[in-house]
Short mmCIF file of C-alpha atoms and ligand atoms in Angstrom, two decimals:
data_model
loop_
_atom_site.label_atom_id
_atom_site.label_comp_id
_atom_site.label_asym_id
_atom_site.label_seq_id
_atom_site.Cartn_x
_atom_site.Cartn_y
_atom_site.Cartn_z
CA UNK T 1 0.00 0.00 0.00
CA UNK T 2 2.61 2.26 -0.91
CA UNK T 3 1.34 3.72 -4.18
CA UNK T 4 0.16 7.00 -5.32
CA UNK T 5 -3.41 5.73 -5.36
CA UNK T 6 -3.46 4.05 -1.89
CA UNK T 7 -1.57 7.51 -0.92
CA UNK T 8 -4.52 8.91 -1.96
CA UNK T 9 -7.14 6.82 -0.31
CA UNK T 10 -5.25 6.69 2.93
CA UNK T 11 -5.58 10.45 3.41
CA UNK T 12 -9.23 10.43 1.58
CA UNK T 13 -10.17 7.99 4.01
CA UNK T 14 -9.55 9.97 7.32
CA UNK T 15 -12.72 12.13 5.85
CA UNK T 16 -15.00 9.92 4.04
CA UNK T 17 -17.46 9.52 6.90
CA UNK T 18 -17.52 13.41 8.17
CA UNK T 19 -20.83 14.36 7.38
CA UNK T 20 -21.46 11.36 5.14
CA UNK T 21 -25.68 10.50 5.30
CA UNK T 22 -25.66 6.58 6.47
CA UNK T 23 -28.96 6.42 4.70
CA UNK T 24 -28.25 7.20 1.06
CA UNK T 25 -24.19 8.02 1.50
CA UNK T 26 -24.79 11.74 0.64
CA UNK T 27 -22.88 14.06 2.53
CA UNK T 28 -24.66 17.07 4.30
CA UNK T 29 -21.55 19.22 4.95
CA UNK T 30 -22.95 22.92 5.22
CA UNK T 31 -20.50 25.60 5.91
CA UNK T 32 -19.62 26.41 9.35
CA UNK T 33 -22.18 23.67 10.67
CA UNK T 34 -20.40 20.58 12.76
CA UNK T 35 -19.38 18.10 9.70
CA UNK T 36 -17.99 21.23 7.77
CA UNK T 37 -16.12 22.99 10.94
CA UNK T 38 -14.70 19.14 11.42
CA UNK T 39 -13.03 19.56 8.08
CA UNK T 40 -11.35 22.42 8.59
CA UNK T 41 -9.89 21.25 12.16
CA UNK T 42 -8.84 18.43 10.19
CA UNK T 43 -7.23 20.96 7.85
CA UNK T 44 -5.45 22.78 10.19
CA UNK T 45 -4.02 19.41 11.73
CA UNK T 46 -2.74 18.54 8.18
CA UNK T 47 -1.37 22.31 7.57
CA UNK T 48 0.48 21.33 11.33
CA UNK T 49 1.75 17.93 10.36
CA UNK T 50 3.26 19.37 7.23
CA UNK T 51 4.84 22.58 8.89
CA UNK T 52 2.20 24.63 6.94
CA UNK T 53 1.12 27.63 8.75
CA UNK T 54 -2.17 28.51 8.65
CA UNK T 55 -3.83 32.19 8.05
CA UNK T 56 -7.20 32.83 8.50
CA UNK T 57 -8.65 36.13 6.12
CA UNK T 58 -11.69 36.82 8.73
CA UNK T 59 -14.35 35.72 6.06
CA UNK T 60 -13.98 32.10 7.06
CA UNK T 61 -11.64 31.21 4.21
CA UNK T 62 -8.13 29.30 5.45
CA UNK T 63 -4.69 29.88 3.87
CA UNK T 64 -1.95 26.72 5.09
CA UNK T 65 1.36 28.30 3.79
CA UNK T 66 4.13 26.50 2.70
CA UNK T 67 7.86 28.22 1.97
CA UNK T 68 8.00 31.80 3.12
CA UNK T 69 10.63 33.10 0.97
CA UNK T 70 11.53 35.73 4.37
CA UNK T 71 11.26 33.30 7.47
CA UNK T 72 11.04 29.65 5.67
CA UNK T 73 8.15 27.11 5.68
CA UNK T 74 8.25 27.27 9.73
CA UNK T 75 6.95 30.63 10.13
CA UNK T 76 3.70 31.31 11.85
CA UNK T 77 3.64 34.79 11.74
CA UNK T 78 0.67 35.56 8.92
CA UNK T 79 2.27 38.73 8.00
CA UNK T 80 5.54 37.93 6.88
CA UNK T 81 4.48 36.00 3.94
CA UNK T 82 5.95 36.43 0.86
CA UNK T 83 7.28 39.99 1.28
CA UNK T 84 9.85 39.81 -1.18
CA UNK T 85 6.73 40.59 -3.98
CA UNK T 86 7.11 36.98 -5.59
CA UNK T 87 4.31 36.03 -5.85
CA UNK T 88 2.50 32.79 -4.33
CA UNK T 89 0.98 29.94 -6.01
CA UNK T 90 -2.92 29.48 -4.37
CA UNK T 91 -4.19 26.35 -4.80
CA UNK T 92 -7.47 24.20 -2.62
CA UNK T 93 -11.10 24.14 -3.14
CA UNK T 94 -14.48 23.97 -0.61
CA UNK T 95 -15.40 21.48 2.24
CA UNK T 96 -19.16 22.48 2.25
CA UNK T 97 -21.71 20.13 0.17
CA UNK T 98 -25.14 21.00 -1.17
CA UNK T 99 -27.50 18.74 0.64
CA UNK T 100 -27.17 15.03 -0.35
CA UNK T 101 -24.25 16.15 -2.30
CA UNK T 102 -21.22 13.73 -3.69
CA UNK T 103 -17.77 12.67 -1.81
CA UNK T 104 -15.82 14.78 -4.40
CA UNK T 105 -16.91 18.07 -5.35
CA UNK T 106 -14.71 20.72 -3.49
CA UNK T 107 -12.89 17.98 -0.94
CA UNK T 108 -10.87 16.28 -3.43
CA UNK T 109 -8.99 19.68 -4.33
CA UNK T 110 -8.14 20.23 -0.62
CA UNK T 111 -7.18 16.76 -0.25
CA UNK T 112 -5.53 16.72 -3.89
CA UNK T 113 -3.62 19.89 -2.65
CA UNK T 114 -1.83 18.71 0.29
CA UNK T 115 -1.09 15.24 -1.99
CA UNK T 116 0.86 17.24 -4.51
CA UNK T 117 2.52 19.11 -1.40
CA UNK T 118 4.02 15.89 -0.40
CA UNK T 119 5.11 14.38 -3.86
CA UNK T 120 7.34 17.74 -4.17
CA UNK T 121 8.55 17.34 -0.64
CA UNK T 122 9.03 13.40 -1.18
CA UNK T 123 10.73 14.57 -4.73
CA UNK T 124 13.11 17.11 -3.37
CA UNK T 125 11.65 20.20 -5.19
CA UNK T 126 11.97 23.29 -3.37
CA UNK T 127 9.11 26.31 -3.83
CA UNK T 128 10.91 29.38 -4.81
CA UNK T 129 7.66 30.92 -4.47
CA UNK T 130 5.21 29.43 -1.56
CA UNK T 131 2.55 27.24 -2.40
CA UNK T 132 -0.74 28.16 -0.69
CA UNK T 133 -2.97 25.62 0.14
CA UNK T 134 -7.10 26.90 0.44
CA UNK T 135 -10.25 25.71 1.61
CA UNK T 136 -12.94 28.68 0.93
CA UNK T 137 -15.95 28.66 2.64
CA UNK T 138 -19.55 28.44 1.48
CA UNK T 139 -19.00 27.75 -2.47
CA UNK T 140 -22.28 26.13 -2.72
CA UNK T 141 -24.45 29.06 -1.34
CA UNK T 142 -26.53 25.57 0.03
CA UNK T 143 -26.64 27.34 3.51
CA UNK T 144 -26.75 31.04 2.87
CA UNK T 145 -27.91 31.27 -0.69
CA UNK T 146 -24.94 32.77 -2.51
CA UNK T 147 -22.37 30.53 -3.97
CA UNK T 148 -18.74 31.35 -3.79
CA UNK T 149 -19.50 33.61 -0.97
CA UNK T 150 -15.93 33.24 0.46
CA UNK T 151 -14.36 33.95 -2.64
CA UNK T 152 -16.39 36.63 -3.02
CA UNK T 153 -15.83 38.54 0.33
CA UNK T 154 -11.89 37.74 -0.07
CA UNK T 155 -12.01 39.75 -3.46
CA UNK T 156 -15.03 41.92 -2.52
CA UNK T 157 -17.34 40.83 -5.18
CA UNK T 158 -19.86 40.65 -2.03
CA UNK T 159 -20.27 43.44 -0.14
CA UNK T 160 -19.24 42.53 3.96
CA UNK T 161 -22.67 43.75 4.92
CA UNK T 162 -24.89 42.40 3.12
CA UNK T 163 -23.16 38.65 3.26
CA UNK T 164 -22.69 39.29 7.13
CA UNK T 165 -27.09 39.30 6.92
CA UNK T 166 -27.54 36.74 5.09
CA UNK T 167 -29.53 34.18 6.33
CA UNK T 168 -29.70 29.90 6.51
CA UNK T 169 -33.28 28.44 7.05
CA UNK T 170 -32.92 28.27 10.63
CA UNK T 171 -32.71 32.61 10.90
CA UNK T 172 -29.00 32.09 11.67
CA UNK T 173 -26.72 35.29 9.97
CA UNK T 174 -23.57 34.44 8.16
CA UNK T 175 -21.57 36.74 10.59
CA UNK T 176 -23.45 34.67 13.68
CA UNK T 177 -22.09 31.34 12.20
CA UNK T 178 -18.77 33.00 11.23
CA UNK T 179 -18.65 34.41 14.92
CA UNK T 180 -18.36 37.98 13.97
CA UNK T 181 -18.89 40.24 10.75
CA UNK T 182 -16.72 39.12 7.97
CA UNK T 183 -13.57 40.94 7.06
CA UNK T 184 -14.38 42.08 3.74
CA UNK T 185 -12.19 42.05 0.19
CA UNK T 186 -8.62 41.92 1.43
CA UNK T 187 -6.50 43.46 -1.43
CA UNK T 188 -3.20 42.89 0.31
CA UNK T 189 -3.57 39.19 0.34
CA UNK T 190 -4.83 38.59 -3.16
CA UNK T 191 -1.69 41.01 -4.33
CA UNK T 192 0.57 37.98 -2.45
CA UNK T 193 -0.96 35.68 -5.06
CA UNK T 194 0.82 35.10 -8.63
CA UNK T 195 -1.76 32.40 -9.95
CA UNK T 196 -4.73 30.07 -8.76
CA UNK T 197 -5.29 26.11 -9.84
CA UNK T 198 -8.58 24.61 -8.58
CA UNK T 199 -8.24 20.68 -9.03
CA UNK T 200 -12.02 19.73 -8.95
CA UNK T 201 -13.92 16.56 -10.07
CA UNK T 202 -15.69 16.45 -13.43
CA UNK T 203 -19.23 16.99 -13.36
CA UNK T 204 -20.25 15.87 -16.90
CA UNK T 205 -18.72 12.92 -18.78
CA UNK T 206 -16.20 14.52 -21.36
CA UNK T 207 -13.35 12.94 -19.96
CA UNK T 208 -15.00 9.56 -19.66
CA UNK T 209 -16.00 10.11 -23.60
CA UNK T 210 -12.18 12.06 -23.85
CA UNK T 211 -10.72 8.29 -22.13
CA UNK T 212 -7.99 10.40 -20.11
CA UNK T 213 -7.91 11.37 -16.13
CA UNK T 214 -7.24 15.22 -15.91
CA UNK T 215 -8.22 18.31 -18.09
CA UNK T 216 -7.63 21.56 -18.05
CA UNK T 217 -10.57 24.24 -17.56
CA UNK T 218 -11.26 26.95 -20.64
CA UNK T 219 -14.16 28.74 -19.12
CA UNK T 220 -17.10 28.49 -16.38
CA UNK T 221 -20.84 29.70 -18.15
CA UNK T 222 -22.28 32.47 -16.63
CA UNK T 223 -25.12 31.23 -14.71
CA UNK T 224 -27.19 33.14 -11.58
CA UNK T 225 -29.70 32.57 -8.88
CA UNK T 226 -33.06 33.93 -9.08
CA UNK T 227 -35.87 33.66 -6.35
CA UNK T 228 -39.65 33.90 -7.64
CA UNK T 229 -41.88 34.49 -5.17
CA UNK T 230 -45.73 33.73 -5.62
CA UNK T 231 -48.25 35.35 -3.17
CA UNK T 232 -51.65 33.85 -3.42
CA UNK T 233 -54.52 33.57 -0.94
CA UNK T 234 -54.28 30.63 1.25
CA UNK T 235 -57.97 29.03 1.43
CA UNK T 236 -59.40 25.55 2.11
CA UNK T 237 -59.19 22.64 -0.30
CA UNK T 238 -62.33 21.21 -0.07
CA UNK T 239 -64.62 24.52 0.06
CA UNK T 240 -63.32 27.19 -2.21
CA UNK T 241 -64.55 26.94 -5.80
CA UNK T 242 -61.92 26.45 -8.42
CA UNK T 243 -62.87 29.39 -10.28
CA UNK T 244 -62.27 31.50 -7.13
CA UNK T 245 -58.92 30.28 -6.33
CA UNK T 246 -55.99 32.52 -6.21
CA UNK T 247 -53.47 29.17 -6.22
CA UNK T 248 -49.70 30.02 -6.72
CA UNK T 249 -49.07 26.49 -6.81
CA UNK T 250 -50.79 26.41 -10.49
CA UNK T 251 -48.50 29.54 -11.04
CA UNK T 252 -45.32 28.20 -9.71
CA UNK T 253 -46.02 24.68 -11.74
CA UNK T 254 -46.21 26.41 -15.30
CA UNK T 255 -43.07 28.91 -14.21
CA UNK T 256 -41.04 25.44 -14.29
CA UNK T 257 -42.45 23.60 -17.17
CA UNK T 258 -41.55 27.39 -18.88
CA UNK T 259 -38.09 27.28 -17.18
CA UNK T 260 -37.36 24.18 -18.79
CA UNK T 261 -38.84 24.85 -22.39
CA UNK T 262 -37.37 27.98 -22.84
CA UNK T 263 -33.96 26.67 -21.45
CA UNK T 264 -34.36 23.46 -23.98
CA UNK T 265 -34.89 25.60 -27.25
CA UNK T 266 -31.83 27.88 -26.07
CA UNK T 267 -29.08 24.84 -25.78
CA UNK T 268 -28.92 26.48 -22.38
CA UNK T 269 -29.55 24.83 -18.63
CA UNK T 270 -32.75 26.01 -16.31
CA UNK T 271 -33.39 24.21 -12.83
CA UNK T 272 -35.97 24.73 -10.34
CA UNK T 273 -34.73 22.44 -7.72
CA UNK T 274 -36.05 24.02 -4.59
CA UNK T 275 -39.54 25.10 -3.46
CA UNK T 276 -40.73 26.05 0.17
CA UNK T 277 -44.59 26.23 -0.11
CA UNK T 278 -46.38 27.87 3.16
CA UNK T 279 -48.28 26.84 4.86
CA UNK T 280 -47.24 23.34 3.10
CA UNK T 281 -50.42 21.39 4.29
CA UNK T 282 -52.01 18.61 2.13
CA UNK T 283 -56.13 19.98 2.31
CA UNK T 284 -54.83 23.89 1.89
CA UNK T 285 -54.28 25.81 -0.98
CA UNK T 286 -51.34 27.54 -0.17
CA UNK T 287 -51.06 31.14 0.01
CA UNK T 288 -47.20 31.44 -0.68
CA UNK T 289 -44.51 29.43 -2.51
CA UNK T 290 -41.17 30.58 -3.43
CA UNK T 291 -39.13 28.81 -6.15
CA UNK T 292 -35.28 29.00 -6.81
CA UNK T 293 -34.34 29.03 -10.34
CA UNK T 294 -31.09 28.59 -11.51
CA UNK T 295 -29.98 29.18 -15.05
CA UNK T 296 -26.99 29.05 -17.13
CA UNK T 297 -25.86 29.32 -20.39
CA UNK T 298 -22.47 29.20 -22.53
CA UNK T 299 -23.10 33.28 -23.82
CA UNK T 300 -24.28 36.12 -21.30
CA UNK T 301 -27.23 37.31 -24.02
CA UNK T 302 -28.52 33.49 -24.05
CA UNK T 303 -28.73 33.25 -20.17
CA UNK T 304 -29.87 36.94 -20.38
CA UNK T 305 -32.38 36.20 -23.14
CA UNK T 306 -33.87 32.94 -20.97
CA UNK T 307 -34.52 34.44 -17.63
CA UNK T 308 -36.31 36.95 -19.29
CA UNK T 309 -38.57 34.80 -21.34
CA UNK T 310 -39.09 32.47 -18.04
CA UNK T 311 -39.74 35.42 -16.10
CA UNK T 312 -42.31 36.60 -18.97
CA UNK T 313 -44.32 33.77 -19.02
CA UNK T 314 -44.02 33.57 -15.05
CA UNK T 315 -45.74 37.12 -15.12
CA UNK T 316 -48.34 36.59 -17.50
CA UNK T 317 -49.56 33.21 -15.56
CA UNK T 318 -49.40 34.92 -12.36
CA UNK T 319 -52.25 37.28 -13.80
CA UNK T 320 -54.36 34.77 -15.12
CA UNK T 321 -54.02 33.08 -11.68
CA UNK T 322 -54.57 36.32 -9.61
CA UNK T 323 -51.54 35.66 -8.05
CA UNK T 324 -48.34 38.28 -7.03
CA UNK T 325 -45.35 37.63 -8.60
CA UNK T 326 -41.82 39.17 -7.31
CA UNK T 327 -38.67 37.92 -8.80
CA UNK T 328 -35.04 38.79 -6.98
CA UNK T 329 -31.59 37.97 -8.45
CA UNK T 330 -29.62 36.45 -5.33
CA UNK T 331 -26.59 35.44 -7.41
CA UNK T 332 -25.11 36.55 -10.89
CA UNK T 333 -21.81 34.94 -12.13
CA UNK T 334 -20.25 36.22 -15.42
CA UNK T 335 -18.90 34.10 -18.22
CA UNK T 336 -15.19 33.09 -17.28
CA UNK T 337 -12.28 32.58 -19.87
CA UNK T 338 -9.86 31.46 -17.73
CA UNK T 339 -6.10 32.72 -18.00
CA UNK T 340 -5.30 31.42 -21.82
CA UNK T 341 -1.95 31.36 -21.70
CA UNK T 342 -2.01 29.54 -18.29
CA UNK T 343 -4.49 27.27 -19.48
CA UNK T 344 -2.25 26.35 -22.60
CA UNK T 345 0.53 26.11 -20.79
CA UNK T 346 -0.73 23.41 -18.20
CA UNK T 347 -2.51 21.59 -21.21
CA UNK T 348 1.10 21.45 -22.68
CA UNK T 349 2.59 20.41 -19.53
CA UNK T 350 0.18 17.72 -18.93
CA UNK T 351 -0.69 16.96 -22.54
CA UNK T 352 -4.51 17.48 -21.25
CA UNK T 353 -7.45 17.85 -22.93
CA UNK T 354 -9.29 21.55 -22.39
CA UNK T 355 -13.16 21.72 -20.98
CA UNK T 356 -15.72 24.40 -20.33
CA UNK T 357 -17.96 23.57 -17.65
CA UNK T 358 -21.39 25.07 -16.44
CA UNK T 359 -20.78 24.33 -12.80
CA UNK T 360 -19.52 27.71 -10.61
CA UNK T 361 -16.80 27.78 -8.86
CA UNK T 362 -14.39 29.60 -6.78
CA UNK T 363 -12.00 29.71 -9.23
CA UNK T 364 -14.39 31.57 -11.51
CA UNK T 365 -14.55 34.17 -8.91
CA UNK T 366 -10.96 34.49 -8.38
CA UNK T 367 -10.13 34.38 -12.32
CA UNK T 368 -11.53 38.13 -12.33
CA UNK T 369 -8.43 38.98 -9.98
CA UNK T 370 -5.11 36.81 -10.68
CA UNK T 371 -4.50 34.23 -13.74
CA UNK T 372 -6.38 30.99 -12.92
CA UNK T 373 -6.35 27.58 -13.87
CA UNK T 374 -8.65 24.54 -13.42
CA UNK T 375 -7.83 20.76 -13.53
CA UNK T 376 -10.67 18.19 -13.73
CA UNK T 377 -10.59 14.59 -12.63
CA UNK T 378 -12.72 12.31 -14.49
CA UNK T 379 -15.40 11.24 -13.03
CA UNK T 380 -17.39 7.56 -14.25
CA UNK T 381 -20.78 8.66 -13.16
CA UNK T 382 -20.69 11.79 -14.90
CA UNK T 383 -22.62 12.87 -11.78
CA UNK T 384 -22.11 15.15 -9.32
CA UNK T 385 -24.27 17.01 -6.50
CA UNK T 386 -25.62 13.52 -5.65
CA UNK T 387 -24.40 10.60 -3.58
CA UNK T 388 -23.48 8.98 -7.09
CA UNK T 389 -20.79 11.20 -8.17
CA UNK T 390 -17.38 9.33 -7.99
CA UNK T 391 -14.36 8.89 -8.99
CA UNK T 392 -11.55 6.20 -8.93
CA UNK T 393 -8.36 6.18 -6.54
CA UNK T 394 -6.41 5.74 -9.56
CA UNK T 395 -7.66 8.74 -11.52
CA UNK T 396 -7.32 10.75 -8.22
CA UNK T 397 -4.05 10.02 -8.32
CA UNK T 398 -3.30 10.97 -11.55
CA UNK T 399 -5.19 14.12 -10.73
CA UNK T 400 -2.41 14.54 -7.79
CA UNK T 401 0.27 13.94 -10.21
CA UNK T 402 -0.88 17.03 -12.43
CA UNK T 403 -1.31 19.11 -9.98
CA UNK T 404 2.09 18.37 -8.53
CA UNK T 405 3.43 19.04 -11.97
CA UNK T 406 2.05 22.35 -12.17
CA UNK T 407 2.96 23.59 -8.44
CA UNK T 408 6.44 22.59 -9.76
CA UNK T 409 6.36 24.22 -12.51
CA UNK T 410 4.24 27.51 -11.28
CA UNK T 411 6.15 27.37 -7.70
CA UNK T 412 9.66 25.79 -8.04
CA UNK T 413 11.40 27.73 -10.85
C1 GLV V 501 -21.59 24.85 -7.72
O1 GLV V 501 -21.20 23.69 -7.69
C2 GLV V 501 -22.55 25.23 -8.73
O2 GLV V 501 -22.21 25.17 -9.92
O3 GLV V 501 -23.68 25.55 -8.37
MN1 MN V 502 -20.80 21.96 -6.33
MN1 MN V 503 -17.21 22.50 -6.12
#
């Protein structure tokens, strides 16, 4: 069991049950609840074996440092990183899951991450520039609604305030469950970063189809959040005519068969897959439901083009039903090209195939800021965001091996 894969699983293997449902083997890892804050003890104890300080940017994101060009790898002074101006390599992903969500998505980068740290240790390579090893917090938006919100404060795509309110179903405020108001952007610490590679599991089957382990990302659709809200007149079920019913259900039910038409004739992606109804009672018609939609598309006008057709149709039914429609944008993401000549260079390096994907991530956020990479590990499912997504020790390996291979190249030279 000495192998890169069993490497792999060893380490993968001290978190496979954190958070893991023993019903249906999804994991429920929210940020900052007890499975998620687990993860990031167990981060800082790997940061500690290793010699890795770690830095904390007071919007719940973690920084585990290793090689401090002015003190050396041993420092654990947060402030005397990199002041020589050289520029560190950032690398990581997310604990947090959406509910029910898969083993891989955002772990295996962390995880991946401190792999490749070791291989250049175990190989003798030195960083001339530190390597920076990440776990952001709340990339899903599953508990607070907006995705990448760690990224987001870090770079100050989210203003402190209004992610500091922002509230999980419970009532509980981000800055409650962060134990205090987030920081805010932090210009000084991005400015310590030269470049950012996000090693993430595929969430499509391209590289199944492609027959190879590891890609290299080419852009992230934009894609957004938007929260319809449906106020009817709650009434009884078995006494109120049908003709005098003002039933948001009926209005909510065609919004999503319109979602998913209008996203179908686009080539573009629509999902409605959450819906609180109030007061949620079998022999009621309800007087309130809320829907989430979330669309995305491979050109801004396409995306722009089918929210507004959804949210047409969405409008006109809510008339015919008597019902109040409100529709609020929680979340916008803008197409991302990531860094081209980084992204050719790895897919030289690695001789790896490129891939656009339509999932968000962190890296999309922080591709606005520095030049920033993504590798993708194949995945046999093609699924992701459900207990089924997967992915074998072997490719995880491999995905450890390219990433190790760029940190050399990015870091060591
Ligand atoms: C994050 O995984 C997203 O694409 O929603
Ligand atoms: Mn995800
Ligand atoms: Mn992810």
């Amino acid at each position: 069991m000495t192998g890169p894969a069993a490497r792999f699983r060893k380490l993968w293997d001290e978190i496979a049950s954190v958070g893991r449902d023993a019903g249906s083997g999804g994991y429920l890892r929210y940020a900052l609840t007890p499975p998620e804050l687990r993860l990031r003890e167990w981060f800082r104890e790997q940061a500690d074996r290793r010699g890795m300080p770690v830095h904390s940017d007071g919007n719940g994101n973690l920084f585990a440092w290793w090689g401090d060009p002015a003190t050396g790898p041993n420092s654990h002074d947060p402030n005397s990183h990199d002041p020589a101006g050289t520029g560190a390599v950032l690398t990581g992903s997310h604990f947090d899951s959406v509910p029910q969500g898969g083993a891989y998505d955002g772990p295996l980068g962390i995880v991946s991450a401190f792999l490749a740290v070791d291989e250049l240790r175990n190989a003798g390579a030195e960083p001339v520039r530190p390597v920076v090893v990440a776990a952001f917090v709340e990339e899903e938006g599953a508990r607070f609604g907006v995705p990448c919100l760690g990224s987001r404060l870090l770079t100050g795509d989210i203003d402190a305030d209004r992610a500091a309110g922002l509230r999980d179903a419970a009532g509980v405020s981000f800055a409650d469950a962060l134990g205090g108001r987030p920081a805010g952007p932090d210009p000084a610490l991005l400015g310590r970063f030269a470049a950012f590679v996000e090693l993430h599991v595929e969430q499509g089957l391209a590289l199944v189809d492609a027959g190879v382990p590891v890609a290299v990302g080419s852009a992230i659709w934009p894609h957004g959040r938007w929260r319809f809200t449906l106020r009817g007149a709650g009434n009884h079920a078995g006494t109120t005519r049908m003709a005098d019913r003002r039933d948001p259900m009926l209005t909510y039910a065609f919004t999503v068969l319109a979602a998913n038409k209008e996203a179908r004739l686009r080539g573009a992606h629509a999902t409605v897959g959450r819906v609180v109804v109030e007061p949620n009672a079998t022999n009621a018609i309800p007087s309130l439901v809320t829907g989430w939609l979330d669309a995305r598309a491979a050109e801004p006008d396409t995306l722009h083009g089918l929210v507004e057709a959804v949210h047409a149709k969405a409008a006109e039914r809510a008339r015919r039903d008597g019902v109040e429609l409100t529709v609020t944008q929680e979340s916008a993401t803008p197409l991302v090209a990531f860094d081209g000549g980084l992204a050719d260079r790895l897919a030289g390096l690695l001789a790896a195939p490129m891939l656009p994907t339509g999932a968000g991530h962190d890296a999309g956020v922080l591709a606005a800021h520095l030049p920033t990479a993504m590798l993708f590990v194949r995945n046999p499912t093609g699924v992701s965001h459900s207990p089924a997504e997967s992915a074998t020790d072997d490719d995880c390996a491999a995905g450890v091996a390219a990433l190790a291979r760029v940190l050399e190249e990015l870091a060591c030279h």
